[in-house]
Amino acid sequence: MEEMYSTREIAKFLNINEKMVYSLISEKGLPASKVTGKWLFPINLVRQWVEAGTENFPQTAKLPPYHGLVLIAGSNDLLLDKIISTFNIKHEKHMAMFGMAGSLGGLRALKQNLCHIASSHLIGDNDDYNFPFLKDEMNQMPAVVNFCLREQGIIVQKGNPQNILSVNDLNRPDITIVNRQLGTGTRKLFDHLLKDAQIKGEAIKGYETTLSRHMDVGLEILNRRADAGPGIRPVANILGLDFIPACWERFDLVIHKDRFFDQGIQLFLSLLKGKVIQTTAEAYGGYDLSMTGKMVYPATGTEKE
């Protein structure tokens, strides 16, 4: 069995304060598992994590020249799924494939040259999206194209029988939630909202129950295995659930500059101004396409109030 370190041991290994370990888990993807309420750290994976974050570390993988396959990794989204499907139907000599890795995982896959496009919606401490993490995770600033603005919030059961009005209600003893995995943009935003409300996640029943996709969260609530969970309005609309809005977020496509003009990348980006994305977004609800297809820069004001 792989050697596991405790929180104290991993803090000593990394030469940091124990409290910083928890920040690295949630914000930087430090490999960890929670067993009976305690964090354990597989030391071999931690060593790989340290190496992956090394500046000027020689790349172990390199994407070959474009030959018809567009690789996308990162955060999942219902509208993105539709555009990938449309791309594959429309362009017979090309194919787009998606790897669900969460926003942070997508950026790391892009850094390691394992994909052409990373989909990301990570909120920073200053409420800006993605750029604070691009500076940390990428060796050089990539091209960033907006895919959409999405309405994030809390999905609740139809009719909201528990009368949940905001995140402030989630630590009530009669409320059970389901959560998203660490490394996802939705989990990052949810923890951000809890911090603003001065609520500790551990005080919420179900906080440690995590799922991979937005739709998984919605289905748990639909089947009454949970009262609420963080997610996007389109999932609530599709499943006939209620939705407590929290904010609009920027969902971006992050692309290496030297691969930006590859034929497949440009064909994929051309769909962002097509009819399919417009009609699908209108049908789902909870999307704003006012920035879709536009190049995004750090100084641009992007949040929708």
PDB file of C-alpha atoms in Angstrom:
ATOM      1  CA  MET A   1       0.000   0.000   0.000  1.00  0.00           C
ATOM      2  CA  GLU A   2       1.200   3.495  -0.838  1.00  0.00           C
ATOM      3  CA  GLU A   3       2.664   5.392   2.124  1.00  0.00           C
ATOM      4  CA  MET A   4       0.221   7.938   3.569  1.00  0.00           C
ATOM      5  CA  TYR A   5       1.151  11.050   5.542  1.00  0.00           C
ATOM      6  CA  SER A   6      -0.929  12.826   8.174  1.00  0.00           C
ATOM      7  CA  THR A   7      -1.645  16.562   8.009  1.00  0.00           C
ATOM      8  CA  ARG A   8       1.172  17.272  10.444  1.00  0.00           C
ATOM      9  CA  GLU A   9       3.616  15.075   8.490  1.00  0.00           C
ATOM     10  CA  ILE A  10       2.716  16.607   5.132  1.00  0.00           C
ATOM     11  CA  ALA A  11       3.071  20.121   6.570  1.00  0.00           C
ATOM     12  CA  LYS A  12       6.557  19.205   7.764  1.00  0.00           C
ATOM     13  CA  PHE A  13       7.368  17.621   4.382  1.00  0.00           C
ATOM     14  CA  LEU A  14       6.299  20.802   2.542  1.00  0.00           C
ATOM     15  CA  ASN A  15       7.815  23.066   5.208  1.00  0.00           C
ATOM     16  CA  ILE A  16       4.574  24.982   5.729  1.00  0.00           C
ATOM     17  CA  ASN A  17       2.099  25.698   8.530  1.00  0.00           C
ATOM     18  CA  GLU A  18      -0.563  23.022   9.073  1.00  0.00           C
ATOM     19  CA  LYS A  19      -3.356  25.518   8.333  1.00  0.00           C
ATOM     20  CA  MET A  20      -1.843  26.168   4.906  1.00  0.00           C
ATOM     21  CA  VAL A  21      -2.294  22.480   4.042  1.00  0.00           C
ATOM     22  CA  TYR A  22      -6.081  22.877   3.960  1.00  0.00           C
ATOM     23  CA  SER A  23      -5.803  25.864   1.616  1.00  0.00           C
ATOM     24  CA  LEU A  24      -3.590  23.842  -0.726  1.00  0.00           C
ATOM     25  CA  ILE A  25      -6.199  21.064  -0.826  1.00  0.00           C
ATOM     26  CA  SER A  26      -9.057  23.367  -1.817  1.00  0.00           C
ATOM     27  CA  GLU A  27      -7.208  25.947  -3.914  1.00  0.00           C
ATOM     28  CA  LYS A  28      -4.201  24.164  -5.415  1.00  0.00           C
ATOM     29  CA  GLY A  29      -5.360  20.566  -5.717  1.00  0.00           C
ATOM     30  CA  LEU A  30      -2.973  19.007  -3.190  1.00  0.00           C
ATOM     31  CA  PRO A  31      -3.664  15.232  -3.449  1.00  0.00           C
ATOM     32  CA  ALA A  32      -5.541  14.091  -0.341  1.00  0.00           C
ATOM     33  CA  SER A  33      -8.162  11.644   0.894  1.00  0.00           C
ATOM     34  CA  LYS A  34     -10.454  12.039   3.874  1.00  0.00           C
ATOM     35  CA  VAL A  35     -10.849   8.884   5.972  1.00  0.00           C
ATOM     36  CA  THR A  36     -13.056   8.869   9.093  1.00  0.00           C
ATOM     37  CA  GLY A  37     -12.832  12.646   9.278  1.00  0.00           C
ATOM     38  CA  LYS A  38      -9.050  12.883   8.944  1.00  0.00           C
ATOM     39  CA  TRP A  39      -7.016  13.928   5.913  1.00  0.00           C
ATOM     40  CA  LEU A  40      -4.418  11.478   4.580  1.00  0.00           C
ATOM     41  CA  PHE A  41      -1.870  12.320   1.880  1.00  0.00           C
ATOM     42  CA  PRO A  42      -0.386   9.741  -0.559  1.00  0.00           C
ATOM     43  CA  ILE A  43       3.232  10.864  -0.547  1.00  0.00           C
ATOM     44  CA  ASN A  44       4.044   9.644  -4.073  1.00  0.00           C
ATOM     45  CA  LEU A  45       1.195  11.739  -5.508  1.00  0.00           C
ATOM     46  CA  VAL A  46       2.248  14.711  -3.400  1.00  0.00           C
ATOM     47  CA  ARG A  47       5.762  14.469  -4.853  1.00  0.00           C
ATOM     48  CA  GLN A  48       4.276  14.420  -8.370  1.00  0.00           C
ATOM     49  CA  TRP A  49       2.113  17.422  -7.463  1.00  0.00           C
ATOM     50  CA  VAL A  50       5.204  19.338  -6.309  1.00  0.00           C
ATOM     51  CA  GLU A  51       7.056  18.446  -9.523  1.00  0.00           C
ATOM     52  CA  ALA A  52       4.102  19.489 -11.686  1.00  0.00           C
ATOM     53  CA  GLY A  53       4.183  22.948 -10.085  1.00  0.00           C
ATOM     54  CA  THR A  54       7.903  23.445 -10.634  1.00  0.00           C
ATOM     55  CA  GLU A  55       8.766  26.512 -12.719  1.00  0.00           C
ATOM     56  CA  ASN A  56      10.580  25.723 -15.997  1.00  0.00           C
ATOM     57  CA  PHE A  57      10.127  21.982 -15.404  1.00  0.00           C
ATOM     58  CA  PRO A  58      10.822  20.132 -18.682  1.00  0.00           C
ATOM     59  CA  GLN A  59       7.594  19.061 -20.374  1.00  0.00           C
ATOM     60  CA  THR A  60       6.987  15.306 -20.417  1.00  0.00           C
ATOM     61  CA  ALA A  61       4.292  15.444 -23.086  1.00  0.00           C
ATOM     62  CA  LYS A  62       3.767  17.437 -26.243  1.00  0.00           C
ATOM     63  CA  LEU A  63       0.667  17.615 -28.357  1.00  0.00           C
ATOM     64  CA  PRO A  64       1.362  16.442 -31.912  1.00  0.00           C
ATOM     65  CA  PRO A  65       0.509  18.657 -34.902  1.00  0.00           C
ATOM     66  CA  TYR A  66      -3.233  18.929 -35.452  1.00  0.00           C
ATOM     67  CA  HIS A  67      -4.667  15.980 -37.375  1.00  0.00           C
ATOM     68  CA  GLY A  68      -8.386  16.266 -36.731  1.00  0.00           C
ATOM     69  CA  LEU A  69      -8.700  15.643 -32.982  1.00  0.00           C
ATOM     70  CA  VAL A  70      -9.575  18.493 -30.588  1.00  0.00           C
ATOM     71  CA  LEU A  71      -8.936  17.587 -26.947  1.00  0.00           C
ATOM     72  CA  ILE A  72     -10.849  19.564 -24.307  1.00  0.00           C
ATOM     73  CA  ALA A  73     -10.434  19.085 -20.554  1.00  0.00           C
ATOM     74  CA  GLY A  74     -11.775  20.823 -17.485  1.00  0.00           C
ATOM     75  CA  SER A  75     -15.159  21.860 -16.155  1.00  0.00           C
ATOM     76  CA  ASN A  76     -18.278  20.219 -17.511  1.00  0.00           C
ATOM     77  CA  ASP A  77     -21.219  22.246 -18.777  1.00  0.00           C
ATOM     78  CA  LEU A  78     -24.501  21.339 -20.478  1.00  0.00           C
ATOM     79  CA  LEU A  79     -24.106  23.963 -23.200  1.00  0.00           C
ATOM     80  CA  LEU A  80     -20.500  22.911 -23.839  1.00  0.00           C
ATOM     81  CA  ASP A  81     -21.680  19.293 -24.209  1.00  0.00           C
ATOM     82  CA  LYS A  82     -24.119  20.444 -26.895  1.00  0.00           C
ATOM     83  CA  ILE A  83     -21.450  22.365 -28.815  1.00  0.00           C
ATOM     84  CA  ILE A  84     -19.057  19.400 -28.712  1.00  0.00           C
ATOM     85  CA  SER A  85     -21.833  17.177 -30.071  1.00  0.00           C
ATOM     86  CA  THR A  86     -22.654  19.729 -32.782  1.00  0.00           C
ATOM     87  CA  PHE A  87     -18.979  19.974 -33.778  1.00  0.00           C
ATOM     88  CA  ASN A  88     -18.712  16.203 -34.188  1.00  0.00           C
ATOM     89  CA  ILE A  89     -21.867  16.036 -36.316  1.00  0.00           C
ATOM     90  CA  LYS A  90     -20.996  19.033 -38.494  1.00  0.00           C
ATOM     91  CA  HIS A  91     -17.335  18.245 -39.182  1.00  0.00           C
ATOM     92  CA  GLU A  92     -16.956  14.637 -40.308  1.00  0.00           C
ATOM     93  CA  LYS A  93     -13.167  14.845 -40.637  1.00  0.00           C
ATOM     94  CA  HIS A  94     -12.737  16.292 -37.158  1.00  0.00           C
ATOM     95  CA  MET A  95     -13.645  15.137 -33.672  1.00  0.00           C
ATOM     96  CA  ALA A  96     -13.778  16.900 -30.306  1.00  0.00           C
ATOM     97  CA  MET A  97     -13.341  14.840 -27.149  1.00  0.00           C
ATOM     98  CA  PHE A  98     -13.905  16.027 -23.581  1.00  0.00           C
ATOM     99  CA  GLY A  99     -12.163  14.906 -20.398  1.00  0.00           C
ATOM    100  CA  MET A 100     -13.982  15.871 -17.204  1.00  0.00           C
ATOM    101  CA  ALA A 101     -11.240  17.032 -14.846  1.00  0.00           C
ATOM    102  CA  GLY A 102     -12.693  20.075 -13.101  1.00  0.00           C
ATOM    103  CA  SER A 103     -11.504  23.603 -13.828  1.00  0.00           C
ATOM    104  CA  LEU A 104      -8.193  23.219 -12.013  1.00  0.00           C
ATOM    105  CA  GLY A 105      -7.543  19.831 -13.590  1.00  0.00           C
ATOM    106  CA  GLY A 106      -8.200  21.307 -17.024  1.00  0.00           C
ATOM    107  CA  LEU A 107      -5.648  24.078 -16.525  1.00  0.00           C
ATOM    108  CA  ARG A 108      -3.079  21.538 -15.369  1.00  0.00           C
ATOM    109  CA  ALA A 109      -3.794  19.308 -18.357  1.00  0.00           C
ATOM    110  CA  LEU A 110      -3.259  22.323 -20.613  1.00  0.00           C
ATOM    111  CA  LYS A 111       0.014  23.135 -18.856  1.00  0.00           C
ATOM    112  CA  GLN A 112       1.191  19.554 -19.386  1.00  0.00           C
ATOM    113  CA  ASN A 113       0.204  19.683 -23.089  1.00  0.00           C
ATOM    114  CA  LEU A 114      -2.430  16.988 -22.612  1.00  0.00           C
ATOM    115  CA  CYS A 115      -5.228  18.998 -24.241  1.00  0.00           C
ATOM    116  CA  HIS A 116      -5.815  21.842 -26.701  1.00  0.00           C
ATOM    117  CA  ILE A 117      -8.509  23.653 -24.695  1.00  0.00           C
ATOM    118  CA  ALA A 118      -9.222  23.906 -20.969  1.00  0.00           C
ATOM    119  CA  SER A 119     -12.696  24.922 -19.781  1.00  0.00           C
ATOM    120  CA  SER A 120     -12.546  26.858 -16.522  1.00  0.00           C
ATOM    121  CA  HIS A 121     -14.582  29.071 -14.171  1.00  0.00           C
ATOM    122  CA  LEU A 122     -12.383  29.483 -11.092  1.00  0.00           C
ATOM    123  CA  ILE A 123     -13.184  32.478  -8.903  1.00  0.00           C
ATOM    124  CA  GLY A 124     -10.248  34.318  -7.331  1.00  0.00           C
ATOM    125  CA  ASP A 125     -10.054  36.206  -4.059  1.00  0.00           C
ATOM    126  CA  ASN A 126     -10.807  39.485  -5.864  1.00  0.00           C
ATOM    127  CA  ASP A 127     -13.881  37.963  -7.570  1.00  0.00           C
ATOM    128  CA  ASP A 128     -12.085  37.839 -10.935  1.00  0.00           C
ATOM    129  CA  TYR A 129     -12.333  34.575 -12.831  1.00  0.00           C
ATOM    130  CA  ASN A 130      -9.497  32.324 -14.010  1.00  0.00           C
ATOM    131  CA  PHE A 131      -6.704  34.886 -14.357  1.00  0.00           C
ATOM    132  CA  PRO A 132      -5.332  34.512 -10.802  1.00  0.00           C
ATOM    133  CA  PHE A 133      -5.064  30.765 -11.422  1.00  0.00           C
ATOM    134  CA  LEU A 134      -3.610  31.103 -14.920  1.00  0.00           C
ATOM    135  CA  LYS A 135      -0.747  33.101 -13.454  1.00  0.00           C
ATOM    136  CA  ASP A 136      -0.108  30.330 -10.921  1.00  0.00           C
ATOM    137  CA  GLU A 137      -0.639  27.297 -13.139  1.00  0.00           C
ATOM    138  CA  MET A 138       0.637  28.273 -16.600  1.00  0.00           C
ATOM    139  CA  ASN A 139       4.204  28.904 -17.711  1.00  0.00           C
ATOM    140  CA  GLN A 140       3.018  31.634 -20.088  1.00  0.00           C
ATOM    141  CA  MET A 141      -0.267  33.496 -20.425  1.00  0.00           C
ATOM    142  CA  PRO A 142      -2.556  31.619 -22.844  1.00  0.00           C
ATOM    143  CA  ALA A 143      -5.369  32.914 -25.037  1.00  0.00           C
ATOM    144  CA  VAL A 144      -8.677  33.124 -23.166  1.00  0.00           C
ATOM    145  CA  VAL A 145     -12.004  33.118 -25.016  1.00  0.00           C
ATOM    146  CA  ASN A 146     -15.286  33.496 -23.173  1.00  0.00           C
ATOM    147  CA  PHE A 147     -17.695  30.607 -23.654  1.00  0.00           C
ATOM    148  CA  CYS A 148     -20.594  32.032 -21.662  1.00  0.00           C
ATOM    149  CA  LEU A 149     -21.750  33.638 -18.457  1.00  0.00           C
ATOM    150  CA  ARG A 150     -23.652  31.215 -16.211  1.00  0.00           C
ATOM    151  CA  GLU A 151     -25.990  31.717 -13.297  1.00  0.00           C
ATOM    152  CA  GLN A 152     -24.717  29.868 -10.238  1.00  0.00           C
ATOM    153  CA  GLY A 153     -26.560  29.296  -6.994  1.00  0.00           C
ATOM    154  CA  ILE A 154     -28.206  26.645  -4.855  1.00  0.00           C
ATOM    155  CA  ILE A 155     -30.428  23.953  -6.383  1.00  0.00           C
ATOM    156  CA  VAL A 156     -33.297  22.921  -4.084  1.00  0.00           C
ATOM    157  CA  GLN A 157     -36.286  20.592  -4.281  1.00  0.00           C
ATOM    158  CA  LYS A 158     -39.342  21.629  -6.275  1.00  0.00           C
ATOM    159  CA  GLY A 159     -41.420  24.091  -4.298  1.00  0.00           C
ATOM    160  CA  ASN A 160     -38.496  24.656  -1.899  1.00  0.00           C
ATOM    161  CA  PRO A 161     -40.211  22.797   0.982  1.00  0.00           C
ATOM    162  CA  GLN A 162     -37.332  23.556   3.363  1.00  0.00           C
ATOM    163  CA  ASN A 163     -37.654  27.305   2.690  1.00  0.00           C
ATOM    164  CA  ILE A 164     -33.962  27.708   1.847  1.00  0.00           C
ATOM    165  CA  LEU A 165     -33.319  31.356   0.970  1.00  0.00           C
ATOM    166  CA  SER A 166     -29.501  31.522   0.801  1.00  0.00           C
ATOM    167  CA  VAL A 167     -26.308  29.736   1.838  1.00  0.00           C
ATOM    168  CA  ASN A 168     -26.985  31.036   5.353  1.00  0.00           C
ATOM    169  CA  ASP A 169     -29.716  28.400   5.709  1.00  0.00           C
ATOM    170  CA  LEU A 170     -27.533  25.439   4.749  1.00  0.00           C
ATOM    171  CA  ASN A 171     -26.061  24.868   8.209  1.00  0.00           C
ATOM    172  CA  ARG A 172     -29.494  24.278   9.709  1.00  0.00           C
ATOM    173  CA  PRO A 173     -29.703  20.826  11.358  1.00  0.00           C
ATOM    174  CA  ASP A 174     -32.703  19.841   9.194  1.00  0.00           C
ATOM    175  CA  ILE A 175     -30.848  20.486   5.905  1.00  0.00           C
ATOM    176  CA  THR A 176     -28.718  17.913   4.043  1.00  0.00           C
ATOM    177  CA  ILE A 177     -26.733  18.978   0.992  1.00  0.00           C
ATOM    178  CA  VAL A 178     -24.673  17.297  -1.688  1.00  0.00           C
ATOM    179  CA  ASN A 179     -21.472  18.990  -2.836  1.00  0.00           C
ATOM    180  CA  ARG A 180     -19.098  19.171  -5.803  1.00  0.00           C
ATOM    181  CA  GLN A 181     -15.565  17.812  -5.845  1.00  0.00           C
ATOM    182  CA  LEU A 182     -12.483  19.801  -4.867  1.00  0.00           C
ATOM    183  CA  GLY A 183     -10.818  21.362  -7.905  1.00  0.00           C
ATOM    184  CA  THR A 184     -14.105  22.211  -9.605  1.00  0.00           C
ATOM    185  CA  GLY A 185     -15.056  25.823 -10.163  1.00  0.00           C
ATOM    186  CA  THR A 186     -18.448  25.291  -8.554  1.00  0.00           C
ATOM    187  CA  ARG A 187     -16.862  23.945  -5.355  1.00  0.00           C
ATOM    188  CA  LYS A 188     -14.456  26.888  -5.329  1.00  0.00           C
ATOM    189  CA  LEU A 189     -17.356  29.331  -5.683  1.00  0.00           C
ATOM    190  CA  PHE A 190     -19.439  27.515  -3.054  1.00  0.00           C
ATOM    191  CA  ASP A 191     -16.590  27.663  -0.537  1.00  0.00           C
ATOM    192  CA  HIS A 192     -16.143  31.342  -1.433  1.00  0.00           C
ATOM    193  CA  LEU A 193     -19.828  32.019  -0.672  1.00  0.00           C
ATOM    194  CA  LEU A 194     -19.624  30.095   2.605  1.00  0.00           C
ATOM    195  CA  LYS A 195     -16.546  32.068   3.627  1.00  0.00           C
ATOM    196  CA  ASP A 196     -18.350  35.345   2.913  1.00  0.00           C
ATOM    197  CA  ALA A 197     -21.244  34.101   5.067  1.00  0.00           C
ATOM    198  CA  GLN A 198     -18.785  33.042   7.805  1.00  0.00           C
ATOM    199  CA  ILE A 199     -19.998  29.435   7.638  1.00  0.00           C
ATOM    200  CA  LYS A 200     -17.613  26.492   7.966  1.00  0.00           C
ATOM    201  CA  GLY A 201     -18.274  23.705   5.491  1.00  0.00           C
ATOM    202  CA  GLU A 202     -17.823  21.088   8.188  1.00  0.00           C
ATOM    203  CA  ALA A 203     -20.878  22.534   9.947  1.00  0.00           C
ATOM    204  CA  ILE A 204     -23.116  21.606   6.998  1.00  0.00           C
ATOM    205  CA  LYS A 205     -24.607  18.120   6.838  1.00  0.00           C
ATOM    206  CA  GLY A 206     -23.541  16.468   3.566  1.00  0.00           C
ATOM    207  CA  TYR A 207     -20.705  18.905   2.819  1.00  0.00           C
ATOM    208  CA  GLU A 208     -18.259  15.998   2.420  1.00  0.00           C
ATOM    209  CA  THR A 209     -20.566  14.142  -0.013  1.00  0.00           C
ATOM    210  CA  THR A 210     -19.115  15.116  -3.396  1.00  0.00           C
ATOM    211  CA  LEU A 211     -20.143  14.416  -6.985  1.00  0.00           C
ATOM    212  CA  SER A 212     -18.458  14.998 -10.337  1.00  0.00           C
ATOM    213  CA  ARG A 213     -21.113  16.706 -12.458  1.00  0.00           C
ATOM    214  CA  HIS A 214     -23.761  19.397 -12.156  1.00  0.00           C
ATOM    215  CA  MET A 215     -26.429  16.950 -13.292  1.00  0.00           C
ATOM    216  CA  ASP A 216     -25.400  14.439 -10.614  1.00  0.00           C
ATOM    217  CA  VAL A 217     -26.105  17.055  -7.947  1.00  0.00           C
ATOM    218  CA  GLY A 218     -29.473  17.824  -9.500  1.00  0.00           C
ATOM    219  CA  LEU A 219     -30.462  14.158  -9.649  1.00  0.00           C
ATOM    220  CA  GLU A 220     -29.607  13.628  -5.974  1.00  0.00           C
ATOM    221  CA  ILE A 221     -31.951  16.481  -5.082  1.00  0.00           C
ATOM    222  CA  LEU A 222     -34.633  15.311  -7.533  1.00  0.00           C
ATOM    223  CA  ASN A 223     -34.559  11.862  -5.913  1.00  0.00           C
ATOM    224  CA  ARG A 224     -34.802  13.481  -2.441  1.00  0.00           C
ATOM    225  CA  ARG A 225     -31.479  12.132  -1.252  1.00  0.00           C
ATOM    226  CA  ALA A 226     -30.470  15.738  -0.531  1.00  0.00           C
ATOM    227  CA  ASP A 227     -32.293  18.992   0.125  1.00  0.00           C
ATOM    228  CA  ALA A 228     -29.898  21.274  -1.724  1.00  0.00           C
ATOM    229  CA  GLY A 229     -26.562  21.586  -3.487  1.00  0.00           C
ATOM    230  CA  PRO A 230     -24.435  24.111  -5.384  1.00  0.00           C
ATOM    231  CA  GLY A 231     -25.069  24.196  -9.109  1.00  0.00           C
ATOM    232  CA  ILE A 232     -26.217  26.080 -12.179  1.00  0.00           C
ATOM    233  CA  ARG A 233     -29.728  27.225 -13.085  1.00  0.00           C
ATOM    234  CA  PRO A 234     -29.912  25.155 -16.334  1.00  0.00           C
ATOM    235  CA  VAL A 235     -29.801  21.908 -14.307  1.00  0.00           C
ATOM    236  CA  ALA A 236     -32.636  23.094 -12.066  1.00  0.00           C
ATOM    237  CA  ASN A 237     -34.676  24.140 -15.111  1.00  0.00           C
ATOM    238  CA  ILE A 238     -34.202  20.833 -16.931  1.00  0.00           C
ATOM    239  CA  LEU A 239     -35.063  18.720 -13.869  1.00  0.00           C
ATOM    240  CA  GLY A 240     -37.963  20.895 -12.730  1.00  0.00           C
ATOM    241  CA  LEU A 241     -36.263  21.904  -9.479  1.00  0.00           C
ATOM    242  CA  ASP A 242     -36.174  25.282  -7.744  1.00  0.00           C
ATOM    243  CA  PHE A 243     -33.126  27.511  -7.780  1.00  0.00           C
ATOM    244  CA  ILE A 244     -31.759  30.105  -5.355  1.00  0.00           C
ATOM    245  CA  PRO A 245     -29.541  32.477  -7.408  1.00  0.00           C
ATOM    246  CA  ALA A 246     -26.177  33.576  -6.019  1.00  0.00           C
ATOM    247  CA  CYS A 247     -24.230  35.197  -8.876  1.00  0.00           C
ATOM    248  CA  TRP A 248     -23.287  35.138 -12.531  1.00  0.00           C
ATOM    249  CA  GLU A 249     -19.895  33.661 -13.341  1.00  0.00           C
ATOM    250  CA  ARG A 250     -17.559  33.747 -16.330  1.00  0.00           C
ATOM    251  CA  PHE A 251     -16.949  30.378 -17.995  1.00  0.00           C
ATOM    252  CA  ASP A 252     -13.909  30.549 -20.281  1.00  0.00           C
ATOM    253  CA  LEU A 253     -12.048  28.451 -22.827  1.00  0.00           C
ATOM    254  CA  VAL A 254      -8.289  28.629 -22.232  1.00  0.00           C
ATOM    255  CA  ILE A 255      -6.070  27.861 -25.229  1.00  0.00           C
ATOM    256  CA  HIS A 256      -2.315  27.752 -25.806  1.00  0.00           C
ATOM    257  CA  LYS A 257      -1.438  30.699 -28.035  1.00  0.00           C
ATOM    258  CA  ASP A 258       0.688  28.549 -30.344  1.00  0.00           C
ATOM    259  CA  ARG A 259      -2.294  26.221 -30.989  1.00  0.00           C
ATOM    260  CA  PHE A 260      -4.942  28.918 -31.239  1.00  0.00           C
ATOM    261  CA  PHE A 261      -5.004  28.973 -35.049  1.00  0.00           C
ATOM    262  CA  ASP A 262      -5.064  25.200 -35.519  1.00  0.00           C
ATOM    263  CA  GLN A 263      -7.872  24.373 -37.935  1.00  0.00           C
ATOM    264  CA  GLY A 264      -9.895  22.359 -35.432  1.00  0.00           C
ATOM    265  CA  ILE A 265      -9.640  25.044 -32.759  1.00  0.00           C
ATOM    266  CA  GLN A 266     -10.936  27.690 -35.146  1.00  0.00           C
ATOM    267  CA  LEU A 267     -13.748  25.446 -36.375  1.00  0.00           C
ATOM    268  CA  PHE A 268     -14.776  24.830 -32.781  1.00  0.00           C
ATOM    269  CA  LEU A 269     -14.649  28.522 -31.860  1.00  0.00           C
ATOM    270  CA  SER A 270     -16.741  29.398 -34.926  1.00  0.00           C
ATOM    271  CA  LEU A 271     -19.664  27.527 -33.339  1.00  0.00           C
ATOM    272  CA  LEU A 272     -19.730  30.079 -30.524  1.00  0.00           C
ATOM    273  CA  LYS A 273     -21.429  32.534 -32.886  1.00  0.00           C
ATOM    274  CA  GLY A 274     -23.781  29.988 -34.436  1.00  0.00           C
ATOM    275  CA  LYS A 275     -27.507  29.362 -34.122  1.00  0.00           C
ATOM    276  CA  VAL A 276     -27.204  26.144 -32.088  1.00  0.00           C
ATOM    277  CA  ILE A 277     -25.574  27.773 -29.079  1.00  0.00           C
ATOM    278  CA  GLN A 278     -28.140  30.590 -29.122  1.00  0.00           C
ATOM    279  CA  THR A 279     -31.207  28.355 -29.294  1.00  0.00           C
ATOM    280  CA  THR A 280     -29.832  25.862 -26.747  1.00  0.00           C
ATOM    281  CA  ALA A 281     -28.933  28.593 -24.255  1.00  0.00           C
ATOM    282  CA  GLU A 282     -32.431  30.064 -24.569  1.00  0.00           C
ATOM    283  CA  ALA A 283     -34.026  26.645 -24.071  1.00  0.00           C
ATOM    284  CA  TYR A 284     -31.954  25.818 -20.984  1.00  0.00           C
ATOM    285  CA  GLY A 285     -32.054  29.257 -19.360  1.00  0.00           C
ATOM    286  CA  GLY A 286     -29.417  30.502 -16.944  1.00  0.00           C
ATOM    287  CA  TYR A 287     -26.968  31.480 -19.691  1.00  0.00           C
ATOM    288  CA  ASP A 288     -25.889  34.896 -20.960  1.00  0.00           C
ATOM    289  CA  LEU A 289     -24.064  34.898 -24.309  1.00  0.00           C
ATOM    290  CA  SER A 290     -23.265  38.614 -24.437  1.00  0.00           C
ATOM    291  CA  MET A 291     -19.517  37.870 -24.142  1.00  0.00           C
ATOM    292  CA  THR A 292     -19.475  34.521 -25.942  1.00  0.00           C
ATOM    293  CA  GLY A 293     -16.652  34.190 -28.468  1.00  0.00           C
ATOM    294  CA  LYS A 294     -14.873  37.329 -27.278  1.00  0.00           C
ATOM    295  CA  MET A 295     -11.216  37.415 -26.271  1.00  0.00           C
ATOM    296  CA  VAL A 296     -10.953  38.085 -22.527  1.00  0.00           C
ATOM    297  CA  TYR A 297      -8.206  40.084 -20.838  1.00  0.00           C
ATOM    298  CA  PRO A 298      -7.440  40.547 -17.108  1.00  0.00           C
ATOM    299  CA  ALA A 299      -8.452  44.222 -17.018  1.00  0.00           C
ATOM    300  CA  THR A 300     -11.876  43.574 -18.554  1.00  0.00           C
ATOM    301  CA  GLY A 301     -14.901  43.931 -16.281  1.00  0.00           C
ATOM    302  CA  THR A 302     -16.810  40.707 -16.782  1.00  0.00           C
ATOM    303  CA  GLU A 303     -19.138  39.899 -13.930  1.00  0.00           C
ATOM    304  CA  LYS A 304     -22.841  40.302 -14.517  1.00  0.00           C
ATOM    305  CA  GLU A 305     -24.654  41.769 -11.520  1.00  0.00           C
TER     306      GLU A 305
END
